[in-house]
């Protein structure tokens, strides 16, 4: 049984003022594996005060000092990659290869920020003015459970690179990962107060951070509903806000696509991170005349997609993170059936061959609906599980119209054997990222959403500038 009863404030592990105990589960077995003592609003205030005290000195450091810090943080997190992989499997249930990637990603984002910092110029000219990119102040960083360690490190990396100090509120459901990351970052030896980590509930710790007048900036990743409430909460003190929210990403299979490659790629895009991914390609848009071919290929690809024990290397889809999430996904499968979508694969209940009853983990059958129209609930709402919708289209114009007919705009995929044509389609898609014939990530490119998928960008220079304010100094140079 894991007992986590400390948070991290002002460079030290301390007992929270909050007294609430929160249970951690292994989603593959539905068994309790730990207890976390949660921080409360008073802890959040202490953390904010520590970050505020640290800001004047830290914001004045040379970027070479901060780059060296980021490199130490990278080394320290990388050294804990095995522990972190184990924690991701145990408390989140990501399949082993994904868990390993998530642990390495958490370390890599720190090094990427250091490299960016080395080449980033904080000073530039605009006419006769000197423009100085200036750190915003104390940043509040709030993360979700589906990539907790990665977002702690990614957001903190950008804040540190910019010269901001930080108060981090990780997901309360990811406390094992948070403990390992905190221990590693402590080893990196940053000045006290530069970063503080307070695991607690969104309604208490999160709410305090998003309303506190000493917090200048919020970087939040999570649901669109909570993102909107954070924007409202931050309005009173005009906080700068970066929101990375939900998605309902389209996968456009063009009529010239090599289906033997495109269909497995589309399913991989949809089932990524066990379907618990904001970037998941959950709407697969298929030319009507090739629908039968796509369905046959999709059926056989799903048959080969194993949902089960995350420790088994053959597993592609792990359990849902919680009972609540499992029930949510089941509800959407039921809605899909009730609204008249055709079940091509999967369906309600647990996958075959896994423990049932009280021993059952929160596993979902990989599910693909076909004959979906874009106005059905399963095509409009983010399900956050391995449930995909195949939507037939008439021609390219209609495909683009369907792709854009959504409140979201985080990511899109275009699959075609003609790169120039795919590029032209990509130009017309309303999304922050369009991936052509690939699932690869580019850490130097900005990441974030159009429309209700968010505000602002993370990663690369755009992500860094989200923690900076340009200050123009005039009168230094003749015009
Ligand atoms: P969530 O919105 O429920 O919670 C996210 C975080 O916000 C948690 O730490 C939570 O405790 C905190 N929170 C909750 N209420 C709050 C409040 N009132 N004030 C401040 N903080 C509060 O999301 P989740 O269930 O943890 O994660 C799943 C969601 O995250 C999905 O909708 C998914 O699409 C989204 N997501 C987006 C991205 C992206 O980059 N766009 C990436 C991953 C996940």
mmCIF file with all atom_site columns, N, CA and C and ligand atoms in Angstrom, residues 142-147 151 169-172 200-203 205-207 210 220-224 226-227 229-230 244-247 277-278 325 382 384 410 447 453 458, ligand 1:
data_model
loop_
_atom_site.group_PDB
_atom_site.id
_atom_site.type_symbol
_atom_site.label_atom_id
_atom_site.label_alt_id
_atom_site.label_comp_id
_atom_site.label_asym_id
_atom_site.label_entity_id
_atom_site.label_seq_id
_atom_site.pdbx_PDB_ins_code
_atom_site.Cartn_x
_atom_site.Cartn_y
_atom_site.Cartn_z
_atom_site.occupancy
_atom_site.B_iso_or_equiv
_atom_site.pdbx_formal_charge
_atom_site.auth_seq_id
_atom_site.auth_comp_id
_atom_site.auth_asym_id
_atom_site.auth_atom_id
_atom_site.pdbx_PDB_model_num
ATOM   1   N N   . UNK A 1 142 ? -1.823  23.275 -13.994 1.00 0.00 ? 142 UNK A N   1
ATOM   2   C CA  . UNK A 1 142 ? -2.827  22.282 -13.578 1.00 0.00 ? 142 UNK A CA  1
ATOM   3   C C   . UNK A 1 142 ? -2.874  21.165 -14.616 1.00 0.00 ? 142 UNK A C   1
ATOM   4   N N   . UNK A 1 143 ? -2.729  19.917 -14.153 1.00 0.00 ? 143 UNK A N   1
ATOM   5   C CA  . UNK A 1 143 ? -2.588  18.787 -15.093 1.00 0.00 ? 143 UNK A CA  1
ATOM   6   C C   . UNK A 1 143 ? -3.720  17.756 -14.951 1.00 0.00 ? 143 UNK A C   1
ATOM   7   N N   . UNK A 1 144 ? -3.987  17.000 -16.030 1.00 0.00 ? 144 UNK A N   1
ATOM   8   C CA  . UNK A 1 144 ? -4.976  15.920 -15.992 1.00 0.00 ? 144 UNK A CA  1
ATOM   9   C C   . UNK A 1 144 ? -4.316  14.569 -15.711 1.00 0.00 ? 144 UNK A C   1
ATOM   10  N N   . UNK A 1 145 ? -5.123  13.554 -15.496 1.00 0.00 ? 145 UNK A N   1
ATOM   11  C CA  . UNK A 1 145 ? -4.593  12.226 -15.162 1.00 0.00 ? 145 UNK A CA  1
ATOM   12  C C   . UNK A 1 145 ? -4.107  11.448 -16.374 1.00 0.00 ? 145 UNK A C   1
ATOM   13  N N   . UNK A 1 146 ? -4.443  11.878 -17.574 1.00 0.00 ? 146 UNK A N   1
ATOM   14  C CA  . UNK A 1 146 ? -4.104  11.018 -18.717 1.00 0.00 ? 146 UNK A CA  1
ATOM   15  C C   . UNK A 1 146 ? -2.678  11.222 -19.226 1.00 0.00 ? 146 UNK A C   1
ATOM   16  N N   . UNK A 1 147 ? -1.966  12.219 -18.671 1.00 0.00 ? 147 UNK A N   1
ATOM   17  C CA  . UNK A 1 147 ? -0.549  12.383 -18.982 1.00 0.00 ? 147 UNK A CA  1
ATOM   18  C C   . UNK A 1 147 ? 0.055   13.288 -17.920 1.00 0.00 ? 147 UNK A C   1
ATOM   19  N N   . UNK A 1 151 ? 2.811   16.412 -18.417 1.00 0.00 ? 151 UNK A N   1
ATOM   20  C CA  . UNK A 1 151 ? 2.342   17.800 -18.349 1.00 0.00 ? 151 UNK A CA  1
ATOM   21  C C   . UNK A 1 151 ? 2.984   18.559 -17.184 1.00 0.00 ? 151 UNK A C   1
ATOM   22  N N   . UNK A 1 169 ? -0.509  22.049 -9.621  1.00 0.00 ? 169 UNK A N   1
ATOM   23  C CA  . UNK A 1 169 ? -1.579  21.233 -9.041  1.00 0.00 ? 169 UNK A CA  1
ATOM   24  C C   . UNK A 1 169 ? -1.795  20.042 -9.967  1.00 0.00 ? 169 UNK A C   1
ATOM   25  N N   . UNK A 1 170 ? -1.143  18.913 -9.618  1.00 0.00 ? 170 UNK A N   1
ATOM   26  C CA  . UNK A 1 170 ? -1.301  17.734 -10.480 1.00 0.00 ? 170 UNK A CA  1
ATOM   27  C C   . UNK A 1 170 ? -2.674  17.100 -10.275 1.00 0.00 ? 170 UNK A C   1
ATOM   28  N N   . UNK A 1 171 ? -2.998  16.167 -11.155 1.00 0.00 ? 171 UNK A N   1
ATOM   29  C CA  . UNK A 1 171 ? -4.225  15.404 -10.942 1.00 0.00 ? 171 UNK A CA  1
ATOM   30  C C   . UNK A 1 171 ? -4.115  14.626 -9.641  1.00 0.00 ? 171 UNK A C   1
ATOM   31  N N   . UNK A 1 172 ? -5.182  14.665 -8.857  1.00 0.00 ? 172 UNK A N   1
ATOM   32  C CA  . UNK A 1 172 ? -5.178  13.945 -7.577  1.00 0.00 ? 172 UNK A CA  1
ATOM   33  C C   . UNK A 1 172 ? -5.146  12.428 -7.798  1.00 0.00 ? 172 UNK A C   1
ATOM   34  N N   . UNK A 1 200 ? -4.038  18.171 -4.755  1.00 0.00 ? 200 UNK A N   1
ATOM   35  C CA  . UNK A 1 200 ? -5.302  18.361 -4.050  1.00 0.00 ? 200 UNK A CA  1
ATOM   36  C C   . UNK A 1 200 ? -6.435  18.381 -5.051  1.00 0.00 ? 200 UNK A C   1
ATOM   37  N N   . UNK A 1 201 ? -7.618  18.639 -4.570  1.00 0.00 ? 201 UNK A N   1
ATOM   38  C CA  . UNK A 1 201 ? -8.782  18.627 -5.463  1.00 0.00 ? 201 UNK A CA  1
ATOM   39  C C   . UNK A 1 201 ? -8.850  19.908 -6.294  1.00 0.00 ? 201 UNK A C   1
ATOM   40  N N   . UNK A 1 202 ? -9.484  19.781 -7.458  1.00 0.00 ? 202 UNK A N   1
ATOM   41  C CA  . UNK A 1 202 ? -9.667  20.938 -8.323  1.00 0.00 ? 202 UNK A CA  1
ATOM   42  C C   . UNK A 1 202 ? -10.501 22.021 -7.659  1.00 0.00 ? 202 UNK A C   1
ATOM   43  N N   . UNK A 1 203 ? -11.567 21.610 -6.956  1.00 0.00 ? 203 UNK A N   1
ATOM   44  C CA  . UNK A 1 203 ? -12.497 22.591 -6.373  1.00 0.00 ? 203 UNK A CA  1
ATOM   45  C C   . UNK A 1 203 ? -11.854 23.392 -5.251  1.00 0.00 ? 203 UNK A C   1
ATOM   46  N N   . UNK A 1 205 ? -7.825  23.312 -4.155  1.00 0.00 ? 205 UNK A N   1
ATOM   47  C CA  . UNK A 1 205 ? -6.486  23.800 -4.522  1.00 0.00 ? 205 UNK A CA  1
ATOM   48  C C   . UNK A 1 205 ? -6.527  24.472 -5.904  1.00 0.00 ? 205 UNK A C   1
ATOM   49  N N   . UNK A 1 206 ? -7.193  23.817 -6.862  1.00 0.00 ? 206 UNK A N   1
ATOM   50  C CA  . UNK A 1 206 ? -7.279  24.384 -8.217  1.00 0.00 ? 206 UNK A CA  1
ATOM   51  C C   . UNK A 1 206 ? -7.985  25.731 -8.192  1.00 0.00 ? 206 UNK A C   1
ATOM   52  N N   . UNK A 1 207 ? -9.085  25.791 -7.454  1.00 0.00 ? 207 UNK A N   1
ATOM   53  C CA  . UNK A 1 207 ? -9.864  27.037 -7.399  1.00 0.00 ? 207 UNK A CA  1
ATOM   54  C C   . UNK A 1 207 ? -9.050  28.161 -6.757  1.00 0.00 ? 207 UNK A C   1
ATOM   55  N N   . UNK A 1 210 ? -6.538  29.476 -9.275  1.00 0.00 ? 210 UNK A N   1
ATOM   56  C CA  . UNK A 1 210 ? -7.093  30.199 -10.430 1.00 0.00 ? 210 UNK A CA  1
ATOM   57  C C   . UNK A 1 210 ? -7.733  31.532 -10.045 1.00 0.00 ? 210 UNK A C   1
ATOM   58  N N   . UNK A 1 220 ? -3.412  25.287 -18.082 1.00 0.00 ? 220 UNK A N   1
ATOM   59  C CA  . UNK A 1 220 ? -4.309  24.199 -17.683 1.00 0.00 ? 220 UNK A CA  1
ATOM   60  C C   . UNK A 1 220 ? -4.475  23.200 -18.817 1.00 0.00 ? 220 UNK A C   1
ATOM   61  N N   . UNK A 1 221 ? -4.395  21.933 -18.509 1.00 0.00 ? 221 UNK A N   1
ATOM   62  C CA  . UNK A 1 221 ? -4.782  20.889 -19.457 1.00 0.00 ? 221 UNK A CA  1
ATOM   63  C C   . UNK A 1 221 ? -5.850  20.035 -18.796 1.00 0.00 ? 221 UNK A C   1
ATOM   64  N N   . UNK A 1 222 ? -6.959  19.892 -19.476 1.00 0.00 ? 222 UNK A N   1
ATOM   65  C CA  . UNK A 1 222 ? -8.056  19.105 -18.913 1.00 0.00 ? 222 UNK A CA  1
ATOM   66  C C   . UNK A 1 222 ? -9.298  19.267 -19.770 1.00 0.00 ? 222 UNK A C   1
ATOM   67  N N   . UNK A 1 223 ? -10.447 19.092 -19.143 1.00 0.00 ? 223 UNK A N   1
ATOM   68  C CA  . UNK A 1 223 ? -11.695 19.084 -19.905 1.00 0.00 ? 223 UNK A CA  1
ATOM   69  C C   . UNK A 1 223 ? -12.117 20.500 -20.301 1.00 0.00 ? 223 UNK A C   1
ATOM   70  N N   . UNK A 1 224 ? -12.905 20.578 -21.350 1.00 0.00 ? 224 UNK A N   1
ATOM   71  C CA  . UNK A 1 224 ? -13.382 21.874 -21.831 1.00 0.00 ? 224 UNK A CA  1
ATOM   72  C C   . UNK A 1 224 ? -14.269 22.544 -20.779 1.00 0.00 ? 224 UNK A C   1
ATOM   73  N N   . UNK A 1 226 ? -14.164 22.352 -17.442 1.00 0.00 ? 226 UNK A N   1
ATOM   74  C CA  . UNK A 1 226 ? -13.355 22.959 -16.366 1.00 0.00 ? 226 UNK A CA  1
ATOM   75  C C   . UNK A 1 226 ? -12.533 24.122 -16.935 1.00 0.00 ? 226 UNK A C   1
ATOM   76  N N   . UNK A 1 227 ? -12.049 23.987 -18.164 1.00 0.00 ? 227 UNK A N   1
ATOM   77  C CA  . UNK A 1 227 ? -11.295 25.074 -18.803 1.00 0.00 ? 227 UNK A CA  1
ATOM   78  C C   . UNK A 1 227 ? -12.111 26.361 -18.851 1.00 0.00 ? 227 UNK A C   1
ATOM   79  N N   . UNK A 1 229 ? -14.529 27.203 -16.829 1.00 0.00 ? 229 UNK A N   1
ATOM   80  C CA  . UNK A 1 229 ? -14.712 27.751 -15.470 1.00 0.00 ? 229 UNK A CA  1
ATOM   81  C C   . UNK A 1 229 ? -13.422 28.437 -15.009 1.00 0.00 ? 229 UNK A C   1
ATOM   82  N N   . UNK A 1 230 ? -12.266 27.922 -15.458 1.00 0.00 ? 230 UNK A N   1
ATOM   83  C CA  . UNK A 1 230 ? -10.983 28.548 -15.097 1.00 0.00 ? 230 UNK A CA  1
ATOM   84  C C   . UNK A 1 230 ? -10.848 29.918 -15.773 1.00 0.00 ? 230 UNK A C   1
ATOM   85  N N   . UNK A 1 244 ? -5.511  23.889 -22.669 1.00 0.00 ? 244 UNK A N   1
ATOM   86  C CA  . UNK A 1 244 ? -5.426  22.743 -23.583 1.00 0.00 ? 244 UNK A CA  1
ATOM   87  C C   . UNK A 1 244 ? -6.577  21.817 -23.227 1.00 0.00 ? 244 UNK A C   1
ATOM   88  N N   . UNK A 1 245 ? -7.589  21.772 -24.099 1.00 0.00 ? 245 UNK A N   1
ATOM   89  C CA  . UNK A 1 245 ? -8.840  21.116 -23.696 1.00 0.00 ? 245 UNK A CA  1
ATOM   90  C C   . UNK A 1 245 ? -9.144  19.888 -24.556 1.00 0.00 ? 245 UNK A C   1
ATOM   91  N N   . UNK A 1 246 ? -10.400 19.611 -24.722 1.00 0.00 ? 246 UNK A N   1
ATOM   92  C CA  . UNK A 1 246 ? -10.799 18.361 -25.362 1.00 0.00 ? 246 UNK A CA  1
ATOM   93  C C   . UNK A 1 246 ? -10.723 18.395 -26.877 1.00 0.00 ? 246 UNK A C   1
ATOM   94  N N   . UNK A 1 247 ? -11.062 17.264 -27.484 1.00 0.00 ? 247 UNK A N   1
ATOM   95  C CA  . UNK A 1 247 ? -11.048 17.176 -28.933 1.00 0.00 ? 247 UNK A CA  1
ATOM   96  C C   . UNK A 1 247 ? -12.024 16.133 -29.449 1.00 0.00 ? 247 UNK A C   1
ATOM   97  N N   . UNK A 1 277 ? -7.249  10.108 -24.855 1.00 0.00 ? 277 UNK A N   1
ATOM   98  C CA  . UNK A 1 277 ? -6.330  11.107 -25.386 1.00 0.00 ? 277 UNK A CA  1
ATOM   99  C C   . UNK A 1 277 ? -7.118  12.229 -26.038 1.00 0.00 ? 277 UNK A C   1
ATOM   100 N N   . UNK A 1 278 ? -6.721  13.466 -25.694 1.00 0.00 ? 278 UNK A N   1
ATOM   101 C CA  . UNK A 1 278 ? -7.381  14.632 -26.304 1.00 0.00 ? 278 UNK A CA  1
ATOM   102 C C   . UNK A 1 278 ? -7.176  14.645 -27.816 1.00 0.00 ? 278 UNK A C   1
ATOM   103 N N   . UNK A 1 325 ? -15.001 6.701  -15.259 1.00 0.00 ? 325 UNK A N   1
ATOM   104 C CA  . UNK A 1 325 ? -14.638 6.810  -16.673 1.00 0.00 ? 325 UNK A CA  1
ATOM   105 C C   . UNK A 1 325 ? -15.149 5.581  -17.442 1.00 0.00 ? 325 UNK A C   1
ATOM   106 N N   . UNK A 1 382 ? -16.886 14.311 -26.768 1.00 0.00 ? 382 UNK A N   1
ATOM   107 C CA  . UNK A 1 382 ? -15.643 13.598 -26.478 1.00 0.00 ? 382 UNK A CA  1
ATOM   108 C C   . UNK A 1 382 ? -15.964 12.441 -25.527 1.00 0.00 ? 382 UNK A C   1
ATOM   109 N N   . UNK A 1 384 ? -13.606 9.870  -24.656 1.00 0.00 ? 384 UNK A N   1
ATOM   110 C CA  . UNK A 1 384 ? -12.400 9.593  -23.867 1.00 0.00 ? 384 UNK A CA  1
ATOM   111 C C   . UNK A 1 384 ? -12.271 8.113  -23.522 1.00 0.00 ? 384 UNK A C   1
ATOM   112 N N   . UNK A 1 410 ? -8.618  20.511 -32.161 1.00 0.00 ? 410 UNK A N   1
ATOM   113 C CA  . UNK A 1 410 ? -7.286  20.270 -31.590 1.00 0.00 ? 410 UNK A CA  1
ATOM   114 C C   . UNK A 1 410 ? -6.350  19.657 -32.624 1.00 0.00 ? 410 UNK A C   1
ATOM   115 N N   . UNK A 1 447 ? 1.629   23.379 -30.015 1.00 0.00 ? 447 UNK A N   1
ATOM   116 C CA  . UNK A 1 447 ? 0.540   22.418 -29.802 1.00 0.00 ? 447 UNK A CA  1
ATOM   117 C C   . UNK A 1 447 ? -0.591  23.123 -29.057 1.00 0.00 ? 447 UNK A C   1
ATOM   118 N N   . UNK A 1 453 ? -11.294 23.786 -28.344 1.00 0.00 ? 453 UNK A N   1
ATOM   119 C CA  . UNK A 1 453 ? -10.209 22.913 -27.867 1.00 0.00 ? 453 UNK A CA  1
ATOM   120 C C   . UNK A 1 453 ? -9.172  23.692 -27.081 1.00 0.00 ? 453 UNK A C   1
ATOM   121 N N   . UNK A 1 458 ? 1.308   25.340 -26.502 1.00 0.00 ? 458 UNK A N   1
ATOM   122 C CA  . UNK A 1 458 ? 2.429   24.859 -25.697 1.00 0.00 ? 458 UNK A CA  1
ATOM   123 C C   . UNK A 1 458 ? 3.521   24.374 -26.649 1.00 0.00 ? 458 UNK A C   1
HETATM 124 P P1  . LIG B 2 .   ? -10.563 17.670 -15.643 1.00 0.00 ? 1   LIG B P1  1
HETATM 125 O O1  . LIG B 2 .   ? -10.892 18.920 -16.378 1.00 0.00 ? 1   LIG B O1  1
HETATM 126 O O2  . LIG B 2 .   ? -11.624 17.013 -14.868 1.00 0.00 ? 1   LIG B O2  1
HETATM 127 O O3  . LIG B 2 .   ? -9.368  17.911 -14.629 1.00 0.00 ? 1   LIG B O3  1
HETATM 128 C C1  . LIG B 2 .   ? -8.124  18.443 -15.039 1.00 0.00 ? 1   LIG B C1  1
HETATM 129 C C2  . LIG B 2 .   ? -7.433  19.067 -13.849 1.00 0.00 ? 1   LIG B C2  1
HETATM 130 O O4  . LIG B 2 .   ? -8.177  20.201 -13.418 1.00 0.00 ? 1   LIG B O4  1
HETATM 131 C C3  . LIG B 2 .   ? -7.326  18.144 -12.633 1.00 0.00 ? 1   LIG B C3  1
HETATM 132 O O5  . LIG B 2 .   ? -6.093  18.362 -11.988 1.00 0.00 ? 1   LIG B O5  1
HETATM 133 C C4  . LIG B 2 .   ? -8.474  18.630 -11.760 1.00 0.00 ? 1   LIG B C4  1
HETATM 134 O O6  . LIG B 2 .   ? -8.290  18.356 -10.386 1.00 0.00 ? 1   LIG B O6  1
HETATM 135 C C5  . LIG B 2 .   ? -8.444  20.115 -12.037 1.00 0.00 ? 1   LIG B C5  1
HETATM 136 N N1  . LIG B 2 .   ? -9.692  20.836 -11.750 1.00 0.00 ? 1   LIG B N1  1
HETATM 137 C C6  . LIG B 2 .   ? -10.961 20.336 -11.714 1.00 0.00 ? 1   LIG B C6  1
HETATM 138 N N2  . LIG B 2 .   ? -11.832 21.327 -11.402 1.00 0.00 ? 1   LIG B N2  1
HETATM 139 C C7  . LIG B 2 .   ? -11.112 22.462 -11.259 1.00 0.00 ? 1   LIG B C7  1
HETATM 140 C C8  . LIG B 2 .   ? -11.436 23.808 -10.937 1.00 0.00 ? 1   LIG B C8  1
HETATM 141 N N3  . LIG B 2 .   ? -12.703 24.198 -10.728 1.00 0.00 ? 1   LIG B N3  1
HETATM 142 N N4  . LIG B 2 .   ? -10.440 24.719 -10.868 1.00 0.00 ? 1   LIG B N4  1
HETATM 143 C C9  . LIG B 2 .   ? -9.170  24.368 -11.116 1.00 0.00 ? 1   LIG B C9  1
HETATM 144 N N5  . LIG B 2 .   ? -8.791  23.110 -11.399 1.00 0.00 ? 1   LIG B N5  1
HETATM 145 C C10 . LIG B 2 .   ? -9.753  22.154 -11.488 1.00 0.00 ? 1   LIG B C10 1
HETATM 146 O O7  . LIG B 2 .   ? -9.936  16.704 -16.757 1.00 0.00 ? 1   LIG B O7  1
HETATM 147 P P2  . LIG B 2 .   ? -9.433  15.208 -16.577 1.00 0.00 ? 1   LIG B P2  1
HETATM 148 O O8  . LIG B 2 .   ? -10.646 14.346 -16.444 1.00 0.00 ? 1   LIG B O8  1
HETATM 149 O O9  . LIG B 2 .   ? -8.376  15.133 -15.551 1.00 0.00 ? 1   LIG B O9  1
HETATM 150 O O10 . LIG B 2 .   ? -8.740  14.959 -17.998 1.00 0.00 ? 1   LIG B O10 1
HETATM 151 C C11 . LIG B 2 .   ? -9.431  14.600 -19.131 1.00 0.00 ? 1   LIG B C11 1
HETATM 152 C C12 . LIG B 2 .   ? -9.709  15.811 -20.014 1.00 0.00 ? 1   LIG B C12 1
HETATM 153 O O11 . LIG B 2 .   ? -8.485  16.471 -20.319 1.00 0.00 ? 1   LIG B O11 1
HETATM 154 C C13 . LIG B 2 .   ? -10.290 15.457 -21.356 1.00 0.00 ? 1   LIG B C13 1
HETATM 155 O O12 . LIG B 2 .   ? -11.373 16.304 -21.672 1.00 0.00 ? 1   LIG B O12 1
HETATM 156 C C14 . LIG B 2 .   ? -9.157  15.684 -22.341 1.00 0.00 ? 1   LIG B C14 1
HETATM 157 O O13 . LIG B 2 .   ? -9.537  15.962 -23.652 1.00 0.00 ? 1   LIG B O13 1
HETATM 158 C C15 . LIG B 2 .   ? -8.411  16.783 -21.716 1.00 0.00 ? 1   LIG B C15 1
HETATM 159 N N6  . LIG B 2 .   ? -7.010  16.783 -22.183 1.00 0.00 ? 1   LIG B N6  1
HETATM 160 C C16 . LIG B 2 .   ? -6.591  17.748 -23.046 1.00 0.00 ? 1   LIG B C16 1
HETATM 161 C C17 . LIG B 2 .   ? -5.286  17.748 -23.523 1.00 0.00 ? 1   LIG B C17 1
HETATM 162 C C18 . LIG B 2 .   ? -4.798  18.808 -24.462 1.00 0.00 ? 1   LIG B C18 1
HETATM 163 O O14 . LIG B 2 .   ? -3.594  19.017 -24.520 1.00 0.00 ? 1   LIG B O14 1
HETATM 164 N N7  . LIG B 2 .   ? -5.641  19.499 -25.183 1.00 0.00 ? 1   LIG B N7  1
HETATM 165 C C19 . LIG B 2 .   ? -4.415  16.770 -23.107 1.00 0.00 ? 1   LIG B C19 1
HETATM 166 C C20 . LIG B 2 .   ? -4.857  15.797 -22.218 1.00 0.00 ? 1   LIG B C20 1
HETATM 167 C C21 . LIG B 2 .   ? -6.169  15.829 -21.754 1.00 0.00 ? 1   LIG B C21 1
#
